[in-house]
């Protein structure tokens, strides 16, 4: 799934950029109920987000869904029911999941500090779809730039 190499920066002036694309397709076997978390992608180690947007088809024919998008707690890729999601990328967005659309990065997402480990990006359904549209796509496009070793 990962299409990049992890390279620890050697000075505060070194940079490496990477653009990542992730996709999730809804399925009847995985209902998107209230509280559902989807780990849609990750932020590589030592990177800051320089751009991000999420594109989705209509996920809810019944117009009830609401989502939040942010950094997931816990280890990237680990299935764990105790993980939580922040709201760095989107807070209580109802337009995109109900009728399809685009969500762009917020200032909070672009100001995330770099970390020494990969961090998951999650989508949480604050309100699940009234009538889930199966086969609908959610795509995340994340551009990250690696920064120097001034991680605290």
mmCIF file with all atom_site columns, C-alpha atoms in Angstrom:
data_model
loop_
_atom_site.group_PDB
_atom_site.id
_atom_site.type_symbol
_atom_site.label_atom_id
_atom_site.label_alt_id
_atom_site.label_comp_id
_atom_site.label_asym_id
_atom_site.label_entity_id
_atom_site.label_seq_id
_atom_site.pdbx_PDB_ins_code
_atom_site.Cartn_x
_atom_site.Cartn_y
_atom_site.Cartn_z
_atom_site.occupancy
_atom_site.B_iso_or_equiv
_atom_site.pdbx_formal_charge
_atom_site.auth_seq_id
_atom_site.auth_comp_id
_atom_site.auth_asym_id
_atom_site.auth_atom_id
_atom_site.pdbx_PDB_model_num
ATOM 1   C CA . UNK A 1 1   ? 0.000   0.000  0.000  1.00 0.00 ? 1   UNK A CA 1
ATOM 2   C CA . UNK A 1 2   ? 2.865   2.408  0.737  1.00 0.00 ? 2   UNK A CA 1
ATOM 3   C CA . UNK A 1 3   ? 4.511   3.929  -2.320 1.00 0.00 ? 3   UNK A CA 1
ATOM 4   C CA . UNK A 1 4   ? 7.302   5.912  -0.691 1.00 0.00 ? 4   UNK A CA 1
ATOM 5   C CA . UNK A 1 5   ? 10.551  5.381  1.159  1.00 0.00 ? 5   UNK A CA 1
ATOM 6   C CA . UNK A 1 6   ? 11.083  6.578  4.696  1.00 0.00 ? 6   UNK A CA 1
ATOM 7   C CA . UNK A 1 7   ? 14.209  8.724  4.747  1.00 0.00 ? 7   UNK A CA 1
ATOM 8   C CA . UNK A 1 8   ? 15.150  10.501 7.964  1.00 0.00 ? 8   UNK A CA 1
ATOM 9   C CA . UNK A 1 9   ? 16.202  14.064 7.121  1.00 0.00 ? 9   UNK A CA 1
ATOM 10  C CA . UNK A 1 10  ? 19.817  14.872 7.946  1.00 0.00 ? 10  UNK A CA 1
ATOM 11  C CA . UNK A 1 11  ? 19.524  18.646 8.333  1.00 0.00 ? 11  UNK A CA 1
ATOM 12  C CA . UNK A 1 12  ? 16.856  21.241 8.884  1.00 0.00 ? 12  UNK A CA 1
ATOM 13  C CA . UNK A 1 13  ? 17.179  22.282 5.236  1.00 0.00 ? 13  UNK A CA 1
ATOM 14  C CA . UNK A 1 14  ? 16.616  18.859 3.672  1.00 0.00 ? 14  UNK A CA 1
ATOM 15  C CA . UNK A 1 15  ? 13.237  18.171 2.129  1.00 0.00 ? 15  UNK A CA 1
ATOM 16  C CA . UNK A 1 16  ? 11.545  15.403 0.219  1.00 0.00 ? 16  UNK A CA 1
ATOM 17  C CA . UNK A 1 17  ? 8.011   15.657 -1.079 1.00 0.00 ? 17  UNK A CA 1
ATOM 18  C CA . UNK A 1 18  ? 5.527   12.887 -1.789 1.00 0.00 ? 18  UNK A CA 1
ATOM 19  C CA . UNK A 1 19  ? 1.991   12.887 -3.187 1.00 0.00 ? 19  UNK A CA 1
ATOM 20  C CA . UNK A 1 20  ? -0.250  10.047 -2.051 1.00 0.00 ? 20  UNK A CA 1
ATOM 21  C CA . UNK A 1 21  ? -3.662  8.864  -3.189 1.00 0.00 ? 21  UNK A CA 1
ATOM 22  C CA . UNK A 1 22  ? -5.912  6.515  -1.193 1.00 0.00 ? 22  UNK A CA 1
ATOM 23  C CA . UNK A 1 23  ? -9.335  5.048  -1.983 1.00 0.00 ? 23  UNK A CA 1
ATOM 24  C CA . UNK A 1 24  ? -12.131 3.454  0.026  1.00 0.00 ? 24  UNK A CA 1
ATOM 25  C CA . UNK A 1 25  ? -15.219 1.905  -1.603 1.00 0.00 ? 25  UNK A CA 1
ATOM 26  C CA . UNK A 1 26  ? -18.374 1.449  0.469  1.00 0.00 ? 26  UNK A CA 1
ATOM 27  C CA . UNK A 1 27  ? -19.807 -2.025 0.793  1.00 0.00 ? 27  UNK A CA 1
ATOM 28  C CA . UNK A 1 28  ? -22.983 -3.589 2.175  1.00 0.00 ? 28  UNK A CA 1
ATOM 29  C CA . UNK A 1 29  ? -20.785 -5.975 4.188  1.00 0.00 ? 29  UNK A CA 1
ATOM 30  C CA . UNK A 1 30  ? -19.260 -2.976 6.026  1.00 0.00 ? 30  UNK A CA 1
ATOM 31  C CA . UNK A 1 31  ? -22.112 -0.646 7.011  1.00 0.00 ? 31  UNK A CA 1
ATOM 32  C CA . UNK A 1 32  ? -21.191 2.964  7.755  1.00 0.00 ? 32  UNK A CA 1
ATOM 33  C CA . UNK A 1 33  ? -23.042 3.318  11.047 1.00 0.00 ? 33  UNK A CA 1
ATOM 34  C CA . UNK A 1 34  ? -22.707 6.214  13.483 1.00 0.00 ? 34  UNK A CA 1
ATOM 35  C CA . UNK A 1 35  ? -19.256 5.970  15.073 1.00 0.00 ? 35  UNK A CA 1
ATOM 36  C CA . UNK A 1 36  ? -17.651 4.043  12.197 1.00 0.00 ? 36  UNK A CA 1
ATOM 37  C CA . UNK A 1 37  ? -13.974 4.923  11.622 1.00 0.00 ? 37  UNK A CA 1
ATOM 38  C CA . UNK A 1 38  ? -12.248 4.397  8.287  1.00 0.00 ? 38  UNK A CA 1
ATOM 39  C CA . UNK A 1 39  ? -8.454  4.669  8.118  1.00 0.00 ? 39  UNK A CA 1
ATOM 40  C CA . UNK A 1 40  ? -8.171  6.061  4.614  1.00 0.00 ? 40  UNK A CA 1
ATOM 41  C CA . UNK A 1 41  ? -4.441  6.745  4.503  1.00 0.00 ? 41  UNK A CA 1
ATOM 42  C CA . UNK A 1 42  ? -1.400  7.970  6.328  1.00 0.00 ? 42  UNK A CA 1
ATOM 43  C CA . UNK A 1 43  ? 1.070   10.786 6.791  1.00 0.00 ? 43  UNK A CA 1
ATOM 44  C CA . UNK A 1 44  ? 4.656   9.522  6.370  1.00 0.00 ? 44  UNK A CA 1
ATOM 45  C CA . UNK A 1 45  ? 7.210   9.998  9.173  1.00 0.00 ? 45  UNK A CA 1
ATOM 46  C CA . UNK A 1 46  ? 8.941   13.405 9.419  1.00 0.00 ? 46  UNK A CA 1
ATOM 47  C CA . UNK A 1 47  ? 6.411   14.995 7.061  1.00 0.00 ? 47  UNK A CA 1
ATOM 48  C CA . UNK A 1 48  ? 4.090   17.957 7.184  1.00 0.00 ? 48  UNK A CA 1
ATOM 49  C CA . UNK A 1 49  ? 0.960   18.125 5.051  1.00 0.00 ? 49  UNK A CA 1
ATOM 50  C CA . UNK A 1 50  ? 1.272   20.776 2.335  1.00 0.00 ? 50  UNK A CA 1
ATOM 51  C CA . UNK A 1 51  ? -2.023  20.014 0.597  1.00 0.00 ? 51  UNK A CA 1
ATOM 52  C CA . UNK A 1 52  ? -4.924  17.627 1.080  1.00 0.00 ? 52  UNK A CA 1
ATOM 53  C CA . UNK A 1 53  ? -8.352  17.080 -0.334 1.00 0.00 ? 53  UNK A CA 1
ATOM 54  C CA . UNK A 1 54  ? -10.995 14.409 -0.096 1.00 0.00 ? 54  UNK A CA 1
ATOM 55  C CA . UNK A 1 55  ? -13.414 13.615 -2.910 1.00 0.00 ? 55  UNK A CA 1
ATOM 56  C CA . UNK A 1 56  ? -16.460 11.454 -2.397 1.00 0.00 ? 56  UNK A CA 1
ATOM 57  C CA . UNK A 1 57  ? -19.476 10.245 -4.246 1.00 0.00 ? 57  UNK A CA 1
ATOM 58  C CA . UNK A 1 58  ? -22.892 10.406 -2.625 1.00 0.00 ? 58  UNK A CA 1
ATOM 59  C CA . UNK A 1 59  ? -22.611 8.040  0.362  1.00 0.00 ? 59  UNK A CA 1
ATOM 60  C CA . UNK A 1 60  ? -26.131 8.548  1.679  1.00 0.00 ? 60  UNK A CA 1
ATOM 61  C CA . UNK A 1 61  ? -29.312 8.434  -0.386 1.00 0.00 ? 61  UNK A CA 1
ATOM 62  C CA . UNK A 1 62  ? -31.237 9.422  2.757  1.00 0.00 ? 62  UNK A CA 1
ATOM 63  C CA . UNK A 1 63  ? -29.319 12.658 3.517  1.00 0.00 ? 63  UNK A CA 1
ATOM 64  C CA . UNK A 1 64  ? -28.414 12.003 7.167  1.00 0.00 ? 64  UNK A CA 1
ATOM 65  C CA . UNK A 1 65  ? -24.629 11.376 7.126  1.00 0.00 ? 65  UNK A CA 1
ATOM 66  C CA . UNK A 1 66  ? -22.120 13.656 8.826  1.00 0.00 ? 66  UNK A CA 1
ATOM 67  C CA . UNK A 1 67  ? -18.342 13.080 8.913  1.00 0.00 ? 67  UNK A CA 1
ATOM 68  C CA . UNK A 1 68  ? -15.191 14.329 10.582 1.00 0.00 ? 68  UNK A CA 1
ATOM 69  C CA . UNK A 1 69  ? -11.711 13.808 9.135  1.00 0.00 ? 69  UNK A CA 1
ATOM 70  C CA . UNK A 1 70  ? -8.481  13.953 11.111 1.00 0.00 ? 70  UNK A CA 1
ATOM 71  C CA . UNK A 1 71  ? -5.437  12.199 12.496 1.00 0.00 ? 71  UNK A CA 1
ATOM 72  C CA . UNK A 1 72  ? -6.176  8.836  14.105 1.00 0.00 ? 72  UNK A CA 1
ATOM 73  C CA . UNK A 1 73  ? -4.832  7.914  17.511 1.00 0.00 ? 73  UNK A CA 1
ATOM 74  C CA . UNK A 1 74  ? -2.825  4.719  17.866 1.00 0.00 ? 74  UNK A CA 1
ATOM 75  C CA . UNK A 1 75  ? -0.571  2.909  15.416 1.00 0.00 ? 75  UNK A CA 1
ATOM 76  C CA . UNK A 1 76  ? -1.020  3.284  11.672 1.00 0.00 ? 76  UNK A CA 1
ATOM 77  C CA . UNK A 1 77  ? -2.747  0.286  10.123 1.00 0.00 ? 77  UNK A CA 1
ATOM 78  C CA . UNK A 1 78  ? -3.664  -1.340 13.435 1.00 0.00 ? 78  UNK A CA 1
ATOM 79  C CA . UNK A 1 79  ? -7.236  -2.515 13.866 1.00 0.00 ? 79  UNK A CA 1
ATOM 80  C CA . UNK A 1 80  ? -8.212  -1.271 17.305 1.00 0.00 ? 80  UNK A CA 1
ATOM 81  C CA . UNK A 1 81  ? -11.699 -0.288 18.474 1.00 0.00 ? 81  UNK A CA 1
ATOM 82  C CA . UNK A 1 82  ? -10.265 2.237  20.947 1.00 0.00 ? 82  UNK A CA 1
ATOM 83  C CA . UNK A 1 83  ? -8.778  4.502  18.258 1.00 0.00 ? 83  UNK A CA 1
ATOM 84  C CA . UNK A 1 84  ? -10.197 8.007  17.944 1.00 0.00 ? 84  UNK A CA 1
ATOM 85  C CA . UNK A 1 85  ? -10.073 10.584 15.158 1.00 0.00 ? 85  UNK A CA 1
ATOM 86  C CA . UNK A 1 86  ? -9.360  14.298 15.335 1.00 0.00 ? 86  UNK A CA 1
ATOM 87  C CA . UNK A 1 87  ? -10.938 17.034 13.257 1.00 0.00 ? 87  UNK A CA 1
ATOM 88  C CA . UNK A 1 88  ? -7.842  18.557 11.644 1.00 0.00 ? 88  UNK A CA 1
ATOM 89  C CA . UNK A 1 89  ? -9.151  18.086 8.085  1.00 0.00 ? 89  UNK A CA 1
ATOM 90  C CA . UNK A 1 90  ? -12.933 18.475 8.502  1.00 0.00 ? 90  UNK A CA 1
ATOM 91  C CA . UNK A 1 91  ? -15.463 19.013 11.290 1.00 0.00 ? 91  UNK A CA 1
ATOM 92  C CA . UNK A 1 92  ? -19.101 17.869 11.059 1.00 0.00 ? 92  UNK A CA 1
ATOM 93  C CA . UNK A 1 93  ? -19.215 18.009 7.265  1.00 0.00 ? 93  UNK A CA 1
ATOM 94  C CA . UNK A 1 94  ? -22.655 17.074 5.938  1.00 0.00 ? 94  UNK A CA 1
ATOM 95  C CA . UNK A 1 95  ? -22.512 18.259 2.321  1.00 0.00 ? 95  UNK A CA 1
ATOM 96  C CA . UNK A 1 96  ? -19.921 15.875 0.854  1.00 0.00 ? 96  UNK A CA 1
ATOM 97  C CA . UNK A 1 97  ? -21.233 12.579 2.284  1.00 0.00 ? 97  UNK A CA 1
ATOM 98  C CA . UNK A 1 98  ? -24.860 13.444 1.494  1.00 0.00 ? 98  UNK A CA 1
ATOM 99  C CA . UNK A 1 99  ? -24.508 14.619 -2.095 1.00 0.00 ? 99  UNK A CA 1
ATOM 100 C CA . UNK A 1 100 ? -20.920 13.936 -3.114 1.00 0.00 ? 100 UNK A CA 1
ATOM 101 C CA . UNK A 1 101 ? -18.282 16.592 -3.276 1.00 0.00 ? 101 UNK A CA 1
ATOM 102 C CA . UNK A 1 102 ? -14.913 17.895 -2.282 1.00 0.00 ? 102 UNK A CA 1
ATOM 103 C CA . UNK A 1 103 ? -13.425 18.666 1.130  1.00 0.00 ? 103 UNK A CA 1
ATOM 104 C CA . UNK A 1 104 ? -10.196 20.696 1.123  1.00 0.00 ? 104 UNK A CA 1
ATOM 105 C CA . UNK A 1 105 ? -7.542  20.904 3.830  1.00 0.00 ? 105 UNK A CA 1
ATOM 106 C CA . UNK A 1 106 ? -8.078  23.266 6.728  1.00 0.00 ? 106 UNK A CA 1
ATOM 107 C CA . UNK A 1 107 ? -5.395  25.402 8.366  1.00 0.00 ? 107 UNK A CA 1
ATOM 108 C CA . UNK A 1 108 ? -5.270  22.880 11.228 1.00 0.00 ? 108 UNK A CA 1
ATOM 109 C CA . UNK A 1 109 ? -4.285  20.115 8.782  1.00 0.00 ? 109 UNK A CA 1
ATOM 110 C CA . UNK A 1 110 ? -1.573  22.230 7.189  1.00 0.00 ? 110 UNK A CA 1
ATOM 111 C CA . UNK A 1 111 ? -0.201  23.166 10.618 1.00 0.00 ? 111 UNK A CA 1
ATOM 112 C CA . UNK A 1 112 ? 0.155   19.583 11.900 1.00 0.00 ? 112 UNK A CA 1
ATOM 113 C CA . UNK A 1 113 ? 3.583   19.023 13.411 1.00 0.00 ? 113 UNK A CA 1
ATOM 114 C CA . UNK A 1 114 ? 5.806   16.291 11.935 1.00 0.00 ? 114 UNK A CA 1
ATOM 115 C CA . UNK A 1 115 ? 6.192   13.048 13.863 1.00 0.00 ? 115 UNK A CA 1
ATOM 116 C CA . UNK A 1 116 ? 8.779   10.272 13.919 1.00 0.00 ? 116 UNK A CA 1
ATOM 117 C CA . UNK A 1 117 ? 6.165   7.630  13.080 1.00 0.00 ? 117 UNK A CA 1
ATOM 118 C CA . UNK A 1 118 ? 3.545   7.287  10.386 1.00 0.00 ? 118 UNK A CA 1
ATOM 119 C CA . UNK A 1 119 ? 0.125   8.611  11.426 1.00 0.00 ? 119 UNK A CA 1
ATOM 120 C CA . UNK A 1 120 ? -3.209  7.414  10.118 1.00 0.00 ? 120 UNK A CA 1
ATOM 121 C CA . UNK A 1 121 ? -5.806  9.709  8.601  1.00 0.00 ? 121 UNK A CA 1
ATOM 122 C CA . UNK A 1 122 ? -9.318  8.697  9.536  1.00 0.00 ? 122 UNK A CA 1
ATOM 123 C CA . UNK A 1 123 ? -12.886 9.463  8.586  1.00 0.00 ? 123 UNK A CA 1
ATOM 124 C CA . UNK A 1 124 ? -15.443 9.187  11.381 1.00 0.00 ? 124 UNK A CA 1
ATOM 125 C CA . UNK A 1 125 ? -19.155 9.000  10.763 1.00 0.00 ? 125 UNK A CA 1
ATOM 126 C CA . UNK A 1 126 ? -20.621 11.319 13.395 1.00 0.00 ? 126 UNK A CA 1
ATOM 127 C CA . UNK A 1 127 ? -23.990 10.359 11.937 1.00 0.00 ? 127 UNK A CA 1
ATOM 128 C CA . UNK A 1 128 ? -24.270 7.268  9.783  1.00 0.00 ? 128 UNK A CA 1
ATOM 129 C CA . UNK A 1 129 ? -26.060 7.254  6.435  1.00 0.00 ? 129 UNK A CA 1
ATOM 130 C CA . UNK A 1 130 ? -29.841 6.809  6.535  1.00 0.00 ? 130 UNK A CA 1
ATOM 131 C CA . UNK A 1 131 ? -29.598 4.839  3.279  1.00 0.00 ? 131 UNK A CA 1
ATOM 132 C CA . UNK A 1 132 ? -26.016 3.830  2.493  1.00 0.00 ? 132 UNK A CA 1
ATOM 133 C CA . UNK A 1 133 ? -25.006 3.918  -1.171 1.00 0.00 ? 133 UNK A CA 1
ATOM 134 C CA . UNK A 1 134 ? -22.916 0.789  -1.745 1.00 0.00 ? 134 UNK A CA 1
ATOM 135 C CA . UNK A 1 135 ? -20.040 1.031  -4.198 1.00 0.00 ? 135 UNK A CA 1
ATOM 136 C CA . UNK A 1 136 ? -19.556 4.766  -3.571 1.00 0.00 ? 136 UNK A CA 1
ATOM 137 C CA . UNK A 1 137 ? -15.938 5.923  -3.606 1.00 0.00 ? 137 UNK A CA 1
ATOM 138 C CA . UNK A 1 138 ? -14.033 8.095  -1.151 1.00 0.00 ? 138 UNK A CA 1
ATOM 139 C CA . UNK A 1 139 ? -10.617 9.263  -2.332 1.00 0.00 ? 139 UNK A CA 1
ATOM 140 C CA . UNK A 1 140 ? -7.992  11.095 -0.321 1.00 0.00 ? 140 UNK A CA 1
ATOM 141 C CA . UNK A 1 141 ? -5.160  12.996 -1.991 1.00 0.00 ? 141 UNK A CA 1
ATOM 142 C CA . UNK A 1 142 ? -2.408  14.023 0.415  1.00 0.00 ? 142 UNK A CA 1
ATOM 143 C CA . UNK A 1 143 ? 0.789   15.915 -0.428 1.00 0.00 ? 143 UNK A CA 1
ATOM 144 C CA . UNK A 1 144 ? 3.481   15.889 2.243  1.00 0.00 ? 144 UNK A CA 1
ATOM 145 C CA . UNK A 1 145 ? 6.928   17.406 2.505  1.00 0.00 ? 145 UNK A CA 1
ATOM 146 C CA . UNK A 1 146 ? 9.630   15.975 4.687  1.00 0.00 ? 146 UNK A CA 1
ATOM 147 C CA . UNK A 1 147 ? 11.167  18.445 7.094  1.00 0.00 ? 147 UNK A CA 1
ATOM 148 C CA . UNK A 1 148 ? 14.400  18.655 9.065  1.00 0.00 ? 148 UNK A CA 1
ATOM 149 C CA . UNK A 1 149 ? 15.162  16.933 12.348 1.00 0.00 ? 149 UNK A CA 1
ATOM 150 C CA . UNK A 1 150 ? 13.737  19.634 14.600 1.00 0.00 ? 150 UNK A CA 1
ATOM 151 C CA . UNK A 1 151 ? 11.028  17.287 15.871 1.00 0.00 ? 151 UNK A CA 1
ATOM 152 C CA . UNK A 1 152 ? 10.294  17.801 19.547 1.00 0.00 ? 152 UNK A CA 1
#
